[in-house]
Coordinates of C-alpha atoms and ligand atoms in Angstrom, one line a residue:
M1 CA 76.7 105.1 -59.8
K2 CA 73.1 104.7 -60.3
K3 CA 71.2 102.6 -57.7
N4 CA 68.6 100.2 -58.2
Y5 CA 65.6 101.2 -55.5
Q6 CA 62.9 98.5 -55.2
L7 CA 59.7 99.1 -53.4
P8 CA 58.7 96.7 -50.7
D9 CA 56.2 94.0 -52.3
P10 CA 53.0 94.8 -49.4
K11 CA 52.3 91.1 -49.7
A12 CA 55.9 89.7 -48.8
E13 CA 55.9 92.1 -46.1
R14 CA 52.5 90.9 -45.0
N15 CA 53.7 87.5 -44.6
R16 CA 56.6 88.2 -43.3
R17 CA 54.6 89.7 -40.2
N18 CA 52.4 87.0 -40.4
E19 CA 55.1 84.6 -39.9
A20 CA 57.0 86.7 -37.2
R21 CA 53.9 86.2 -35.0
R22 CA 52.7 82.9 -35.3
V23 CA 53.4 80.0 -33.0
D24 CA 52.6 76.6 -33.3
F25 CA 51.0 75.0 -30.2
C26 CA 52.6 71.7 -29.2
L27 CA 51.8 69.2 -26.1
E28 CA 54.5 67.5 -24.6
D29 CA 54.5 63.8 -24.5
D30 CA 54.5 63.9 -20.7
L31 CA 51.3 65.9 -20.6
R32 CA 49.5 63.5 -23.0
T33 CA 48.5 60.8 -20.4
L34 CA 48.1 63.2 -17.4
G35 CA 44.3 63.2 -17.8
I36 CA 43.7 59.3 -18.6
G37 CA 40.9 58.1 -16.4
K38 CA 39.9 61.3 -15.1
T39 CA 37.1 63.8 -16.3
Y40 CA 36.4 67.5 -16.9
Y41 CA 33.6 69.5 -17.1
I42 CA 33.4 73.1 -18.7
R43 CA 31.2 75.9 -18.1
T44 CA 31.0 78.5 -20.4
Y45 CA 29.6 82.3 -19.8
G46 CA 29.2 85.2 -22.4
C47 CA 29.7 85.5 -26.0
Q48 CA 30.8 82.9 -29.1
A49 CA 34.1 84.1 -28.2
N50 CA 34.3 82.5 -25.1
V51 CA 32.1 79.6 -26.4
R52 CA 34.6 78.9 -29.2
D53 CA 37.7 79.3 -26.4
S54 CA 36.2 76.8 -24.4
E55 CA 36.2 74.3 -27.5
T56 CA 40.0 74.7 -27.5
L57 CA 39.9 74.1 -23.7
A58 CA 38.1 70.8 -24.2
G59 CA 40.2 70.2 -26.8
M60 CA 43.0 70.1 -25.0
L61 CA 41.8 68.1 -21.9
E62 CA 40.8 65.2 -24.4
M63 CA 44.1 65.2 -25.9
M64 CA 45.7 65.1 -22.4
G65 CA 43.2 62.1 -21.9
F66 CA 40.4 63.8 -20.0
N67 CA 36.5 62.6 -20.7
P68 CA 33.7 64.8 -20.7
V69 CA 31.2 64.8 -17.8
A70 CA 27.6 67.0 -17.4
S71 CA 28.3 68.6 -14.0
P72 CA 31.2 69.7 -11.4
E73 CA 29.9 67.0 -9.1
E74 CA 30.9 64.3 -11.5
A75 CA 34.1 65.8 -12.5
D76 CA 38.0 65.7 -11.6
I77 CA 38.4 69.2 -13.0
S78 CA 35.8 72.0 -13.6
L79 CA 36.7 74.9 -15.4
F80 CA 34.6 78.2 -15.4
N81 CA 35.4 80.4 -18.8
T82 CA 34.1 83.6 -17.5
C83 CA 32.7 86.8 -19.2
A84 CA 33.5 90.4 -17.9
V85 CA 31.4 92.5 -20.2
R86 CA 28.6 92.8 -17.4
K87 CA 28.9 93.7 -13.5
A88 CA 25.9 91.3 -13.1
A89 CA 27.4 88.5 -15.0
E90 CA 30.4 88.5 -12.8
D91 CA 28.6 88.8 -9.8
H92 CA 26.6 85.5 -10.9
V93 CA 29.9 83.6 -11.6
L94 CA 31.3 84.5 -8.4
G95 CA 28.0 83.3 -6.7
E96 CA 28.6 80.1 -8.9
I97 CA 31.9 79.5 -7.4
G98 CA 31.2 80.7 -3.9
S99 CA 28.6 77.7 -3.9
L100 CA 31.2 75.3 -4.8
K101 CA 32.9 75.5 -1.3
P102 CA 31.3 72.7 0.2
L103 CA 32.1 70.5 -2.5
K104 CA 35.8 71.3 -2.5
Q105 CA 35.4 70.4 1.5
A106 CA 34.1 67.5 0.6
H107 CA 36.4 66.3 -1.8
P108 CA 39.6 68.3 -1.5
E109 CA 41.1 66.3 -4.7
K110 CA 38.8 68.0 -7.5
I111 CA 40.2 70.9 -9.1
F112 CA 38.5 74.0 -9.8
G113 CA 39.7 76.5 -12.3
I114 CA 38.7 80.1 -13.7
C115 CA 39.8 81.6 -17.0
G116 CA 38.4 83.8 -19.5
C117 CA 38.0 87.8 -19.3
M118 CA 37.2 88.0 -15.4
A119 CA 40.6 86.5 -14.8
Q120 CA 42.3 89.0 -16.6
E121 CA 41.1 91.4 -14.3
E122 CA 43.7 92.5 -11.8
S123 CA 41.4 93.3 -8.9
M124 CA 39.2 90.0 -9.8
V125 CA 42.8 88.3 -9.6
A126 CA 43.5 89.7 -6.2
L127 CA 39.5 88.9 -4.9
V128 CA 39.6 85.0 -6.1
S129 CA 43.4 84.8 -4.5
E130 CA 42.0 86.1 -1.1
R131 CA 38.6 84.9 -0.8
Y132 CA 38.1 81.7 -2.8
P133 CA 40.7 79.4 -1.7
Q134 CA 38.3 76.3 -3.4
V135 CA 39.8 77.9 -6.9
D136 CA 43.1 76.2 -7.5
L137 CA 43.9 77.7 -11.0
L138 CA 43.4 80.8 -12.4
F139 CA 44.7 81.8 -16.0
G140 CA 43.5 84.5 -18.7
T141 CA 42.5 84.9 -22.3
H142 CA 46.3 85.9 -22.6
N143 CA 48.2 82.4 -22.1
M144 CA 45.4 79.7 -22.6
E145 CA 47.7 78.0 -24.5
Q146 CA 49.8 77.5 -21.5
F147 CA 47.1 75.5 -19.9
P148 CA 48.1 71.9 -20.2
H149 CA 51.4 72.9 -18.2
L150 CA 49.6 75.2 -15.6
L151 CA 47.2 72.1 -15.1
S152 CA 50.0 70.1 -14.7
R153 CA 51.2 72.1 -11.3
V154 CA 47.8 72.0 -10.0
M155 CA 47.8 68.2 -10.1
A156 CA 51.4 68.1 -8.5
G157 CA 49.7 70.2 -5.7
E158 CA 50.5 73.6 -6.3
R159 CA 47.7 76.4 -6.2
T160 CA 48.4 78.3 -9.7
I161 CA 47.5 81.6 -10.5
Q162 CA 49.3 82.8 -13.8
V163 CA 47.7 85.7 -15.8
E164 CA 49.8 87.3 -18.3
S165 CA 48.9 91.3 -18.2
E166 CA 49.9 91.7 -22.1
G167 CA 49.8 89.2 -24.7
S168 CA 53.1 88.5 -26.8
G169 CA 51.2 89.6 -29.5
S170 CA 51.6 86.3 -31.4
V171 CA 48.8 84.0 -32.7
V172 CA 48.9 80.4 -31.4
E173 CA 47.9 78.3 -34.3
G174 CA 47.2 74.3 -34.2
M175 CA 45.3 74.0 -31.0
P176 CA 43.1 70.9 -30.5
V177 CA 39.4 71.8 -30.5
E178 CA 36.4 69.6 -29.4
R179 CA 33.7 71.3 -31.4
S180 CA 30.0 71.2 -29.6
R181 CA 28.2 70.5 -33.0
H182 CA 30.1 69.0 -35.9
Y183 CA 27.6 70.8 -38.5
K184 CA 28.5 74.2 -37.2
A185 CA 31.8 75.9 -36.5
F186 CA 32.9 78.9 -34.9
V187 CA 35.9 80.0 -36.6
N188 CA 38.0 83.0 -35.1
I189 CA 39.8 85.1 -37.6
M190 CA 41.4 87.6 -35.0
Y191 CA 41.5 88.4 -31.5
G192 CA 41.5 91.7 -29.1
C193 CA 40.0 94.7 -30.1
D194 CA 41.7 98.4 -30.8
K195 CA 38.4 100.4 -30.4
F196 CA 38.5 101.3 -27.2
C197 CA 34.8 102.3 -26.3
T198 CA 34.7 104.1 -23.1
Y199 CA 32.2 101.5 -21.5
C200 CA 33.9 98.4 -22.6
I201 CA 36.5 96.2 -20.4
V202 CA 36.9 94.0 -24.0
P203 CA 40.2 96.1 -24.8
Y204 CA 41.9 95.1 -21.5
T205 CA 41.0 91.8 -21.1
R206 CA 41.4 90.2 -24.7
G207 CA 44.4 92.9 -25.9
K208 CA 45.0 94.5 -28.8
E209 CA 43.8 93.2 -32.1
R210 CA 45.7 90.1 -34.2
S211 CA 44.5 88.6 -36.9
R212 CA 45.3 85.1 -38.2
R213 CA 46.8 84.5 -41.6
S214 CA 44.1 84.1 -44.1
E215 CA 45.8 80.6 -44.8
D216 CA 45.1 79.3 -41.4
V217 CA 41.4 80.6 -41.3
I218 CA 40.7 78.9 -44.7
R219 CA 42.4 76.2 -44.1
E220 CA 40.4 75.7 -40.6
I221 CA 36.9 76.2 -43.1
L222 CA 38.0 73.6 -45.4
A223 CA 39.0 71.1 -42.6
V224 CA 35.3 71.7 -41.0
K225 CA 33.8 71.4 -44.4
A226 CA 35.4 68.5 -44.9
Q227 CA 34.2 67.1 -41.5
G228 CA 30.4 68.0 -42.9
A229 CA 29.9 71.3 -41.4
K230 CA 27.7 73.4 -43.0
E231 CA 27.6 76.9 -41.2
V232 CA 30.8 78.7 -40.6
T233 CA 30.6 81.6 -38.3
L234 CA 33.8 83.9 -38.4
L235 CA 34.4 85.4 -34.8
G236 CA 36.1 88.3 -34.0
Q237 CA 35.5 91.2 -31.4
N238 CA 35.5 93.6 -34.6
V239 CA 35.7 91.4 -37.9
N240 CA 35.4 94.4 -40.1
A241 CA 39.1 95.5 -38.6
Y242 CA 40.4 91.7 -39.9
G243 CA 43.7 92.6 -40.8
K244 CA 44.3 95.8 -40.2
D245 CA 47.2 94.9 -37.9
L246 CA 49.0 93.3 -41.0
G247 CA 48.8 96.2 -42.9
M248 CA 46.0 95.2 -45.0
E249 CA 44.0 97.7 -47.0
D250 CA 40.6 95.9 -46.7
G251 CA 41.5 92.3 -45.3
F252 CA 38.1 91.5 -44.4
S253 CA 36.2 91.7 -47.6
E254 CA 39.6 89.7 -49.0
L255 CA 38.9 87.0 -46.4
L256 CA 34.8 87.1 -46.4
R257 CA 35.3 86.7 -50.3
E258 CA 37.8 83.5 -50.1
A259 CA 36.0 82.1 -47.1
A260 CA 32.6 82.2 -49.5
D261 CA 34.5 80.5 -52.2
T262 CA 35.3 77.7 -50.2
G263 CA 31.9 76.7 -50.9
I264 CA 30.6 76.1 -47.4
E265 CA 26.7 76.4 -47.4
R266 CA 26.6 79.0 -45.0
I267 CA 28.8 81.9 -43.8
R268 CA 28.4 84.2 -40.7
F269 CA 30.3 86.6 -39.3
Y270 CA 30.1 88.3 -35.8
T271 CA 30.6 90.9 -34.4
S272 CA 30.4 93.7 -36.9
H273 CA 31.5 97.3 -35.8
P274 CA 29.6 100.2 -38.1
R275 CA 32.8 102.4 -38.3
D276 CA 34.9 99.8 -40.4
Y277 CA 32.2 98.6 -42.7
R278 CA 33.3 98.9 -46.5
E279 CA 31.4 98.9 -49.6
S280 CA 33.4 96.2 -50.6
T281 CA 32.2 93.8 -47.8
I282 CA 28.4 94.8 -48.7
D283 CA 29.3 93.6 -52.3
V284 CA 30.9 90.2 -51.5
M285 CA 27.5 89.7 -49.4
V286 CA 25.4 90.3 -52.2
E287 CA 27.5 88.2 -54.6
H288 CA 28.0 85.4 -52.5
P289 CA 24.5 83.7 -51.4
N290 CA 26.2 81.6 -48.9
V291 CA 27.2 84.6 -47.1
M292 CA 23.9 84.9 -45.2
P293 CA 21.6 87.9 -45.1
A294 CA 21.7 88.6 -41.4
L295 CA 23.5 90.9 -39.7
H296 CA 24.4 91.7 -36.0
L297 CA 25.3 95.5 -36.1
P298 CA 25.7 97.0 -32.9
V299 CA 24.5 100.4 -32.7
Q300 CA 24.4 101.1 -28.9
S301 CA 22.6 104.6 -28.8
G302 CA 20.7 106.8 -31.1
S303 CA 22.2 110.1 -29.7
D304 CA 25.3 111.4 -31.4
E305 CA 26.3 112.9 -28.3
I306 CA 26.1 109.7 -26.3
L307 CA 27.7 108.0 -29.3
K308 CA 30.8 110.6 -28.7
R309 CA 31.0 110.1 -25.5
M310 CA 31.1 106.4 -26.0
N311 CA 33.7 106.8 -28.2
R312 CA 31.8 104.7 -30.8
G313 CA 33.1 106.7 -33.9
Y314 CA 30.3 106.9 -36.1
T315 CA 27.0 109.1 -35.9
S316 CA 23.4 108.0 -35.9
S317 CA 23.2 109.1 -39.3
Q318 CA 26.0 107.0 -40.5
F319 CA 24.6 104.2 -39.0
L320 CA 21.3 104.6 -40.5
T321 CA 23.1 105.3 -43.9
L322 CA 24.7 101.8 -43.8
Y323 CA 21.6 100.0 -42.6
E324 CA 19.7 101.7 -45.6
R325 CA 22.4 100.6 -47.9
M326 CA 22.7 97.4 -47.3
K327 CA 19.0 97.0 -47.2
E328 CA 19.1 98.1 -50.5
K329 CA 21.5 96.0 -51.7
I330 CA 20.6 92.7 -49.8
P331 CA 17.2 91.9 -49.9
G332 CA 15.6 90.1 -47.3
I333 CA 18.3 91.1 -45.0
T334 CA 17.7 91.1 -41.3
F335 CA 19.4 93.3 -38.4
T336 CA 19.8 92.3 -34.8
T337 CA 21.7 94.8 -32.3
D338 CA 22.9 95.6 -28.7
L339 CA 21.8 98.8 -27.3
I340 CA 22.7 100.5 -24.0
V341 CA 20.4 102.6 -22.1
G342 CA 21.2 105.1 -19.1
F343 CA 24.8 105.8 -19.7
P344 CA 26.4 108.8 -17.8
S345 CA 24.7 112.0 -18.9
E346 CA 22.0 110.3 -21.2
T347 CA 19.0 112.7 -21.0
D348 CA 15.3 111.6 -21.6
A349 CA 15.5 113.7 -25.1
Q350 CA 18.8 111.3 -25.9
F351 CA 16.8 108.4 -24.9
E352 CA 14.1 109.3 -27.4
E353 CA 16.6 109.5 -30.2
T354 CA 17.5 105.7 -29.2
L355 CA 13.7 105.0 -29.7
S356 CA 13.6 107.0 -32.7
L357 CA 16.4 105.0 -34.3
V358 CA 14.6 101.7 -33.1
D359 CA 11.9 102.9 -34.8
H360 CA 13.7 103.5 -38.0
C361 CA 15.2 100.3 -38.2
Q362 CA 12.8 97.9 -36.7
F363 CA 15.3 95.4 -35.4
D364 CA 14.5 91.7 -35.6
S365 CA 15.8 91.7 -31.9
A366 CA 18.4 93.4 -29.6
F367 CA 20.6 92.9 -26.6
T368 CA 19.6 95.5 -24.4
F369 CA 21.5 96.6 -21.1
V370 CA 21.2 99.1 -18.5
Y371 CA 24.3 100.9 -18.5
S372 CA 26.6 99.6 -15.4
P373 CA 30.4 101.1 -15.0
R374 CA 33.2 98.7 -15.4
E375 CA 36.0 99.2 -13.3
G376 CA 39.2 100.4 -15.3
T377 CA 37.1 101.6 -18.1
P378 CA 37.1 105.6 -19.1
A379 CA 33.4 105.4 -18.6
A380 CA 33.8 104.5 -15.4
S381 CA 35.2 107.9 -14.3
F382 CA 32.1 109.7 -15.5
E383 CA 29.7 110.2 -12.9
D384 CA 26.8 107.5 -13.2
N385 CA 24.4 110.1 -13.0
V386 CA 21.3 108.2 -14.3
P387 CA 19.2 107.1 -11.5
L388 CA 18.7 103.2 -11.7
A389 CA 14.8 103.7 -11.4
V390 CA 15.3 106.0 -14.6
K391 CA 17.4 103.5 -16.2
K392 CA 14.9 100.4 -15.5
Q393 CA 12.0 102.5 -16.9
R394 CA 13.9 103.2 -19.8
L395 CA 14.7 99.9 -20.6
A396 CA 11.2 98.4 -20.0
Q397 CA 10.3 101.1 -22.6
L398 CA 12.9 99.9 -25.0
N399 CA 12.4 96.3 -24.9
E400 CA 8.8 96.9 -25.2
R401 CA 9.6 98.7 -28.6
V402 CA 12.2 96.1 -29.8
G403 CA 9.7 93.4 -28.6
N404 CA 7.1 95.1 -30.9
Y405 CA 9.1 95.1 -33.9
A406 CA 10.7 91.4 -33.0
R407 CA 7.0 90.3 -33.2
R408 CA 5.7 92.0 -36.3
N409 CA 8.7 91.0 -38.3
N410 CA 7.9 87.5 -37.2
E411 CA 4.3 87.6 -38.3
A412 CA 5.3 88.7 -41.8
E413 CA 7.4 85.4 -41.9
V414 CA 3.9 83.4 -41.9
G415 CA 3.5 81.3 -45.3
Q416 CA 6.9 81.7 -46.3
I417 CA 9.4 78.7 -47.1
R418 CA 12.3 78.8 -45.1
K419 CA 15.7 76.8 -45.2
V420 CA 16.1 75.8 -41.3
L421 CA 19.2 74.0 -40.0
C422 CA 18.3 71.7 -37.8
D423 CA 19.7 71.9 -34.0
G424 CA 17.9 68.7 -33.1
A425 CA 15.0 68.8 -30.8
S426 CA 13.9 72.0 -29.0
K427 CA 15.1 72.0 -25.2
K428 CA 12.0 74.0 -24.3
D429 CA 9.7 71.8 -26.0
P430 CA 11.4 68.4 -26.8
S431 CA 8.4 67.5 -29.3
V432 CA 9.7 69.8 -31.7
L433 CA 12.4 70.3 -33.7
C434 CA 14.5 73.7 -33.8
G435 CA 17.0 75.6 -35.9
Y436 CA 17.7 78.8 -37.6
S437 CA 16.8 80.3 -40.7
E438 CA 19.0 81.7 -43.2
E439 CA 17.9 85.2 -41.7
N440 CA 19.4 84.2 -38.3
R441 CA 15.4 83.5 -36.9
L442 CA 14.6 80.6 -34.6
V443 CA 12.3 78.3 -36.3
N444 CA 10.7 75.5 -34.4
F445 CA 9.2 73.1 -36.3
H446 CA 7.6 69.4 -36.8
S447 CA 9.0 66.9 -38.8
D448 CA 9.1 63.1 -38.9
T449 CA 12.3 62.7 -40.7
A450 CA 14.5 66.0 -40.1
R451 CA 17.9 65.3 -38.0
E452 CA 20.4 67.2 -36.7
G453 CA 22.7 69.0 -39.1
D454 CA 19.8 68.8 -42.1
V455 CA 18.9 71.8 -43.7
V456 CA 15.3 71.5 -44.4
N457 CA 12.8 73.6 -46.0
V458 CA 10.0 74.7 -43.4
K459 CA 6.5 76.3 -43.9
I460 CA 6.1 79.1 -41.6
T461 CA 2.8 78.7 -39.9
E462 CA 2.8 80.7 -36.8
A463 CA 4.4 83.4 -35.2
R464 CA 5.6 84.0 -31.7
S465 CA 7.7 86.6 -29.7
F466 CA 10.9 85.6 -30.3
S467 CA 10.6 82.7 -32.7
L468 CA 8.6 81.0 -35.3
L469 CA 6.6 77.8 -35.5
G470 CA 6.5 75.2 -38.9
E471 CA 6.2 72.3 -40.7
A472 CA 8.8 70.9 -42.6
V473 CA 7.6 70.9 -46.4
Ligands
SF4_1 S1 34.3 97.6 -30.4 FE1 33.9 98.6 -28.6 S2 32.3 97.2 -27.7 FE2 32.8 96.1 -29.1 S3 35.0 94.8 -28.0 FE3 35.6 96.8 -28.7 S4 35.6 98.5 -27.3 FE4 34.4 96.7 -26.9

């Protein structure tokens, strides 16, 4: 007898996998009143993923009845949402937590908690447990949704150090969020990273790539749009890999198209990886003017040998081909990047290759770093053989080069009219307003009528090293 074989439907399979890993957040009734009459403070270090996580922590705290205050001195509970990407950032956090000891001694009832990427490092958990008795609560990125329960244990008098070394692989939906700005929203599209660049600790602290269902992402964008958001930034450690874990061929381009079709005024995404870029993503950017013409595209080095040792998965010429392709297809697109100097074995000639790449791309700005080994990463076993003085000298040279192009690019803006999403008064100079242009340039400007959240036409009148000055027109 002839059998009827049916090929599996890829979309149905994807939905099945999505459903299997999706968990809904739930806050029990007895936890909803735990914070009534109490206050909280959150200090956030590091990248946008941490900023977004802090918004979720704030959402949970407010759901429990806590109210926000501006400092640990005023707060009943203070959380330090940490970053582990650089050693210097960790030392800074430890210094700040160390300085809380007198406050804890004077007010033992105050609760101090550490969370975020540092809390996922075994060595850090041991260090904090033993040497920082002022810390009452420590939890990592893999069990953030357990925070209300962990906090209730601390409030009942139990010092709670609970870190899951591996996530369950699930994606938790429906967590509350207290966004810092109503007109700009970060929307996570995926968590974790599978790239394992040899210097980077993120795959160990944030876990494997887990994508959210596109329906959940789009629902969140529509919700923030309905609440007045004008700009959405799609977040992931490596957004171009979106959907790969779900078996999607070209998940990010599909998602970006759907996100753009919601009609939100501005869409950005962060961070891109040069290795996973697809032509279709560029096409979506070309076809949708609400996808902003500004890209953060980390290159890290201009030397193929160093890129290989970093396990970046592309050569400098592949990076440049992508760069040229985007410049050609998206007029006016701006680029920023990340660069590391002094990676193990980097020679003068290889550093010169990085400078040449910078000369070619003339980035608007760059996050530049001196390499420092992160315990537990493959590169930590490489001989860190570039002397610190050489690293510093290369960094200074690189910063000068990047700064020159940034200034030149800004000078070319004088006389242009740019659409700026106003962030309110500038922190540095409250007599002017500030905001970002579509090209993601910081613009300070004068206006008698503009308010935070308005999109304002600004005529650029002056260029500074890392910002522009203008007048609303
Ligand atoms: S892509 Fe590389 S640098 Fe970026 S988070 Fe993943 S491992 Fe780290």
